[in-house]
Short mmCIF file of C-alpha atoms in Angstrom, two decimals:
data_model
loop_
_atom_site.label_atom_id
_atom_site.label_comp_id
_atom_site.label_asym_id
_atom_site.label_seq_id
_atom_site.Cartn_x
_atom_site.Cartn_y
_atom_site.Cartn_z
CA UNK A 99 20.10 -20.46 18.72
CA UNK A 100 21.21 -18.40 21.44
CA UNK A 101 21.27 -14.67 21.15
CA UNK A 102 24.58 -13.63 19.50
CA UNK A 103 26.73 -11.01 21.31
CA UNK A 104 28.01 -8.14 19.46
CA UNK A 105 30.71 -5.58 20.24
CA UNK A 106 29.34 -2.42 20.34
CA UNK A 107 28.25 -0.53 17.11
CA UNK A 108 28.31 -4.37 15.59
CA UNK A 109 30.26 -4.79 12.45
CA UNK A 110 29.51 -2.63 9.11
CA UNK A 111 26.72 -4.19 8.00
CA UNK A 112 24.76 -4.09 11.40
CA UNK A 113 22.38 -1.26 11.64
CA UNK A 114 20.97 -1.83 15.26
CA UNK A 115 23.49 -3.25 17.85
CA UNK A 116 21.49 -3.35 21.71
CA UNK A 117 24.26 -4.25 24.15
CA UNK A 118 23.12 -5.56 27.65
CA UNK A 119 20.45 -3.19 27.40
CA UNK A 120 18.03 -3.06 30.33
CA UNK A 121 15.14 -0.53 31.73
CA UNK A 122 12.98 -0.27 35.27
CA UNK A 123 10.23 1.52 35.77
CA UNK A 124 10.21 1.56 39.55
CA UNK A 125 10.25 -1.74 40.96
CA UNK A 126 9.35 -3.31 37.89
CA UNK A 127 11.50 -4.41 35.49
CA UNK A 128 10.48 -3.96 31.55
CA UNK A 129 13.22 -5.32 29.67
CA UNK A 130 16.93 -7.30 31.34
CA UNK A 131 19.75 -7.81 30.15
CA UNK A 132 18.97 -7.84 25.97
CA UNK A 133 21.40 -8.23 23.57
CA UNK A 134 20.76 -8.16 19.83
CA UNK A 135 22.24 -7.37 16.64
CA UNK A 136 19.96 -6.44 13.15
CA UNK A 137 22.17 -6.94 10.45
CA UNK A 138 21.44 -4.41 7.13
CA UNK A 139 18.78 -5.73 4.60
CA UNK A 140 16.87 -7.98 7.31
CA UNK A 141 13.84 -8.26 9.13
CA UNK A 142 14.20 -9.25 12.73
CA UNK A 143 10.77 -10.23 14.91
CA UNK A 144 10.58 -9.84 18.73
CA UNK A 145 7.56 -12.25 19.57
CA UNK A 146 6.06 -12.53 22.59
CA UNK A 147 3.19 -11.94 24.76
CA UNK A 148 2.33 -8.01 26.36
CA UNK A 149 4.05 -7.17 29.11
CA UNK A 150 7.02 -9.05 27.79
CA UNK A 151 9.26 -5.96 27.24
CA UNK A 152 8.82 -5.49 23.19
CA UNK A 153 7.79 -2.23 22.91
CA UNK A 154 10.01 -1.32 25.99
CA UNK A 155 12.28 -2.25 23.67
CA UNK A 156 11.69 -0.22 20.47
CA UNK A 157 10.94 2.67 22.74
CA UNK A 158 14.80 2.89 23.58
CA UNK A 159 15.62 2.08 20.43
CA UNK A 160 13.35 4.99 18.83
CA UNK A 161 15.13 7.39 21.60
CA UNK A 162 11.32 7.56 23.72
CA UNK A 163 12.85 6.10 26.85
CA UNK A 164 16.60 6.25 27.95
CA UNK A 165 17.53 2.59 29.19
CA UNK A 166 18.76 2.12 32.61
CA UNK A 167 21.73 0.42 31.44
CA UNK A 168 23.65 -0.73 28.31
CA UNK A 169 23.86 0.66 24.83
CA UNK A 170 22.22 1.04 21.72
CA UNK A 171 23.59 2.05 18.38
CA UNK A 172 21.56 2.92 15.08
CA UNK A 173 23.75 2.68 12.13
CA UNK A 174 26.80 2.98 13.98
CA UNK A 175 25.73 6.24 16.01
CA UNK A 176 24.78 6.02 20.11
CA UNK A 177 21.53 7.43 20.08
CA UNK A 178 21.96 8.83 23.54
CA UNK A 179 24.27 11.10 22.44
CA UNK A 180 23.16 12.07 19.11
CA UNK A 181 19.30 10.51 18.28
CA UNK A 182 19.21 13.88 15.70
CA UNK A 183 21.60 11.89 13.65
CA UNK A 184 19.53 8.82 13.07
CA UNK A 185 15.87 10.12 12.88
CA UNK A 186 16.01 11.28 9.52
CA UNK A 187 17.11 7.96 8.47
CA UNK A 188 14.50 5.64 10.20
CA UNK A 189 10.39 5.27 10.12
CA UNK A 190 8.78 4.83 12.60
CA UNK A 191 5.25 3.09 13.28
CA UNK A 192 3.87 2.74 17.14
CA UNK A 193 0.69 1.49 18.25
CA UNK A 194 -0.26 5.07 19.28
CA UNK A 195 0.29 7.51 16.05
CA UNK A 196 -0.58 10.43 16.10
CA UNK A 197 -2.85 12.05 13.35
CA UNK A 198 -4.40 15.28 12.62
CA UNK A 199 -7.93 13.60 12.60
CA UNK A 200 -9.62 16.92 11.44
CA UNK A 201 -6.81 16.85 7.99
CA UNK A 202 -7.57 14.44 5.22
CA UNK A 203 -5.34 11.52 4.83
CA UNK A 204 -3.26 13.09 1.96
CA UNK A 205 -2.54 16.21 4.32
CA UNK A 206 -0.99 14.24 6.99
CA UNK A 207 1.16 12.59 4.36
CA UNK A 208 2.13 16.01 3.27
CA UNK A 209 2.54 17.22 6.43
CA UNK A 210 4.59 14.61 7.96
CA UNK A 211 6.67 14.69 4.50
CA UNK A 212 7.41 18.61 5.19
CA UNK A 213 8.68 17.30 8.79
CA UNK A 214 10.93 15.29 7.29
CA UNK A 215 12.33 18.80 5.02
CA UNK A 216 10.99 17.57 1.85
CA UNK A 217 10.09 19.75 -1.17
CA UNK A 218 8.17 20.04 -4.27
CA UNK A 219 8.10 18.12 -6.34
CA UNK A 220 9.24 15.18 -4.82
CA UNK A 221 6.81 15.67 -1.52
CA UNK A 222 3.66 15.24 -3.97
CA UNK A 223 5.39 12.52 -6.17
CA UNK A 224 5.75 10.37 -2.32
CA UNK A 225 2.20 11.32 -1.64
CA UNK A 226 1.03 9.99 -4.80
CA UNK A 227 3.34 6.53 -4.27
CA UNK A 228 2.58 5.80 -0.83
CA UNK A 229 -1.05 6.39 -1.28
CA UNK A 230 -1.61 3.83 -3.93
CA UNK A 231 0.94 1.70 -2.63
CA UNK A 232 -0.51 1.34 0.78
CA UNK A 233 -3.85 1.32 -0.92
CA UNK A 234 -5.23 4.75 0.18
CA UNK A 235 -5.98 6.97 -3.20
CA UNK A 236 -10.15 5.99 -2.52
CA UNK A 237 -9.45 7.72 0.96
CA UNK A 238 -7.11 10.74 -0.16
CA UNK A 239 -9.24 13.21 0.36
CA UNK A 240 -11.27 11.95 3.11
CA UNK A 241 -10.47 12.96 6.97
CA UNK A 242 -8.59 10.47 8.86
CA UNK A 243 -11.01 11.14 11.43
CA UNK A 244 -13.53 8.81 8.94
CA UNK A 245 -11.33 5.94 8.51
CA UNK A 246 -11.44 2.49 9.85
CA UNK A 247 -8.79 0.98 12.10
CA UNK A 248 -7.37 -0.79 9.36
CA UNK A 249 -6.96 2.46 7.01
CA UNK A 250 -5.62 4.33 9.90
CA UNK A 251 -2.66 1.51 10.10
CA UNK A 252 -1.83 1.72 6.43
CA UNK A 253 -2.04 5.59 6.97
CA UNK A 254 0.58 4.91 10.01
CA UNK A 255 2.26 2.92 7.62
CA UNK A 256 3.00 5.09 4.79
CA UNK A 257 3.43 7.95 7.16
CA UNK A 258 6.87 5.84 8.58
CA UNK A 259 8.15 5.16 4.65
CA UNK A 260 7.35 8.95 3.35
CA UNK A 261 11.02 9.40 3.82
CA UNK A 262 12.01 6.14 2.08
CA UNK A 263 13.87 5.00 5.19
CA UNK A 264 16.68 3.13 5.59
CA UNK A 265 15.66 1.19 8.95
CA UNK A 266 11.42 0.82 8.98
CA UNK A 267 10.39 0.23 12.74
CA UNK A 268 6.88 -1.86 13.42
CA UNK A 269 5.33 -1.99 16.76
CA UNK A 270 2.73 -4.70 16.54
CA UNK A 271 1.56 -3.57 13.11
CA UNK A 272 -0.78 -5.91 12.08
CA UNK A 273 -2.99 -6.29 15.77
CA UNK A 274 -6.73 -6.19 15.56
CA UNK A 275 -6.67 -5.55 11.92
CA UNK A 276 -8.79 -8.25 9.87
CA UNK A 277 -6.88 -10.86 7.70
CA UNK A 278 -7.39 -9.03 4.63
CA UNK A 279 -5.53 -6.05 5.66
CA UNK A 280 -3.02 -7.98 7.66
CA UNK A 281 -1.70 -9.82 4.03
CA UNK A 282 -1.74 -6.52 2.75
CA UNK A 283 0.64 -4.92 4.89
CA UNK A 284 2.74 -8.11 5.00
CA UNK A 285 3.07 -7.62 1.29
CA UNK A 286 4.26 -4.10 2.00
CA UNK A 287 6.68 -5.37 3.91
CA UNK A 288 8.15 -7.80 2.29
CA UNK A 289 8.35 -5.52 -0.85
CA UNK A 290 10.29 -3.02 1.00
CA UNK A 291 12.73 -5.94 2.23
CA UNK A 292 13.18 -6.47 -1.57
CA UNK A 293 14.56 -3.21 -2.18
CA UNK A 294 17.17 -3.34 0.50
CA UNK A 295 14.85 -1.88 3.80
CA UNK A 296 16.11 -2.91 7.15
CA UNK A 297 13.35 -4.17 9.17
CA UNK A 298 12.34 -4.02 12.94
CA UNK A 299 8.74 -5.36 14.13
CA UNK A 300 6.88 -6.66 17.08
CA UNK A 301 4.53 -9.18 17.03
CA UNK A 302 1.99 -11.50 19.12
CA UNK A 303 1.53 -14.11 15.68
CA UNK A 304 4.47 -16.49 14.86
CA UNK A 305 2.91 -16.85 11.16
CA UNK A 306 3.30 -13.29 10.75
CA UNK A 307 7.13 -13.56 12.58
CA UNK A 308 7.26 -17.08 9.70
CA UNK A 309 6.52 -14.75 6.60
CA UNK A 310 8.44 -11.93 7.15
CA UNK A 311 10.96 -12.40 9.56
CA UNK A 312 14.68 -13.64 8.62
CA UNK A 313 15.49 -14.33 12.46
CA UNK A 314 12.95 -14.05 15.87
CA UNK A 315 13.81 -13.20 19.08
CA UNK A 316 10.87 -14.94 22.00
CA UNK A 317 10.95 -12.52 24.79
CA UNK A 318 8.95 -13.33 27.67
CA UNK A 319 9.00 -11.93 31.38
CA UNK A 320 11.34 -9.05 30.13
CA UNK A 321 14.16 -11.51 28.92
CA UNK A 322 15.17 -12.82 25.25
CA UNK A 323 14.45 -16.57 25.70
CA UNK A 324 15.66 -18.18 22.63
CA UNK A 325 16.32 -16.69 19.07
CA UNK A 326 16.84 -17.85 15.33
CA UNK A 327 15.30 -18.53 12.50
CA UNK A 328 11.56 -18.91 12.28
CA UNK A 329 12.01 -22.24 10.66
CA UNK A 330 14.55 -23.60 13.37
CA UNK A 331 12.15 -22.33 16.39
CA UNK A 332 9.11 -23.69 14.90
CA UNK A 333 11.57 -27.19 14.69
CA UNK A 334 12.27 -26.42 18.23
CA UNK A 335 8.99 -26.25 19.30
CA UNK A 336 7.95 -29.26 17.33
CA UNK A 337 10.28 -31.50 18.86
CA UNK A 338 9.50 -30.38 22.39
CA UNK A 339 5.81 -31.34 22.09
CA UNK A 340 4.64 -34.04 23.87
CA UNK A 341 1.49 -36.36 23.08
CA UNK A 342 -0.52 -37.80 26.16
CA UNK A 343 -2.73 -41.35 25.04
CA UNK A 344 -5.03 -42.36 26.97
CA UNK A 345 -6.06 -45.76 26.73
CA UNK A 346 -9.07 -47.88 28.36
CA UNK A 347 -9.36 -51.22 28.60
#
């Protein structure tokens, strides 16, 4: 269950290859030595605590951060020599996002659609999808600056899939949020996985890495630890537990 190494760009079907990738800020190292391959149609999970190196990670693979050594391909293409290539073919949802708090929640959509070039009629048609998809038509009108936490996530959401992306990217997307809104974006996800979306995503839960993920890397003190499955790490961890008895007389 070791990670498996892939040749740069990764075969056909890969649509993230990170080769030996690795990144210091100053003395402190954020991510060493990572290797791993997203194959197209999947969802692959990097679990593990903060400070681990996850976000490190999706920051080099957004383009944010240049690493200080290796490589990283989206859908074939280096992104250190060509990021413009990629972008229009990826979403995109940090933990910061950035809204127009002052706009309403259908004029960001609208506004982030027109950043991605698109044009009547289909810009309002992906409005009008995303925001009941994602639950939002009861806040369409309202300014962002109004919503909850939770409404600003599915607004972060929808903003990454207005143009229906190939590759969606998902830093932590579910922390803080209440279990109600959690399942709902889980059931986003996993509807876009049934149409074909390749999916990235960080995460601190292993149920959430369990329901959506088809393989999980553990990354802990800036290093991949183990990966594979969720059900063959959960077996892992199962038969590594040990049970202390104590008996009296």
């Amino acid at each position: 269950m070791t990670s498996q190494h892939t040749p740069p760009g990764g075969p056909p079907d890969t649509i993230v290859a990170v080769d030996g990738v690795s990144k210091r800020f100053g003395e402190r190292q954020a991510v060493d030595g990572l290797d791993l391959t997203v194959p197209k149609g999947t969802c692959f999970g990097l679990l593990g605590p903060n400070g681990a190196g996850k976000t490190t990670t999706l920051c080099m693979i957004y383009g944010v951060t240049a690493p200080s050594s290796g490589s990283i391909r989206v859908f074939g293409i280096d992104i250190s020599e060509d990021p413009r290539a990629v972008r229009a073919r990826w979403g995109v949802t940090l933990q910061e996002t950035i809204y127009i708090e002052t706009a309403t929640t259908a004029e960001n959509l609208r506004i982030f659609g027109r950043f991605h070039l698109l044009r009547e009629p289909e810009l309002s048609e992906r409005v009008e999808e995303l925001l009941d998809s994602l639950d939002l038509r009861t806040y369409a009108d309202a300014p962002v600056k109004t919503l909850s936490g939770g409404y600003k996530r599915r607004l972060s959401v929808a903003m990454s899939l207005i143009n229906r992306p190939e590759l969606l990217i998902l830093d932590e997307p579910t922390t803080g949020l209440d279990p109600a809104v959690r399942h709902a974006l889980w059931s986003r996800v996993r509807d876009l996985r049934a149409r074909g979306t390749t999916v990235l995503l960080t995460t601190h839960y292993m149920d959430e890495a369990e329901r959506l993920c088809d393989r999980v890397m553990i990354v802990d003190q800036s290093r991949s630890m183990i990966e594979g499955t969720p059900h063959q790490l959960i077996e892992r961890e199962l038969a590594n537990e040990a049970v202390e008895v104590e008996c009296t007389a």
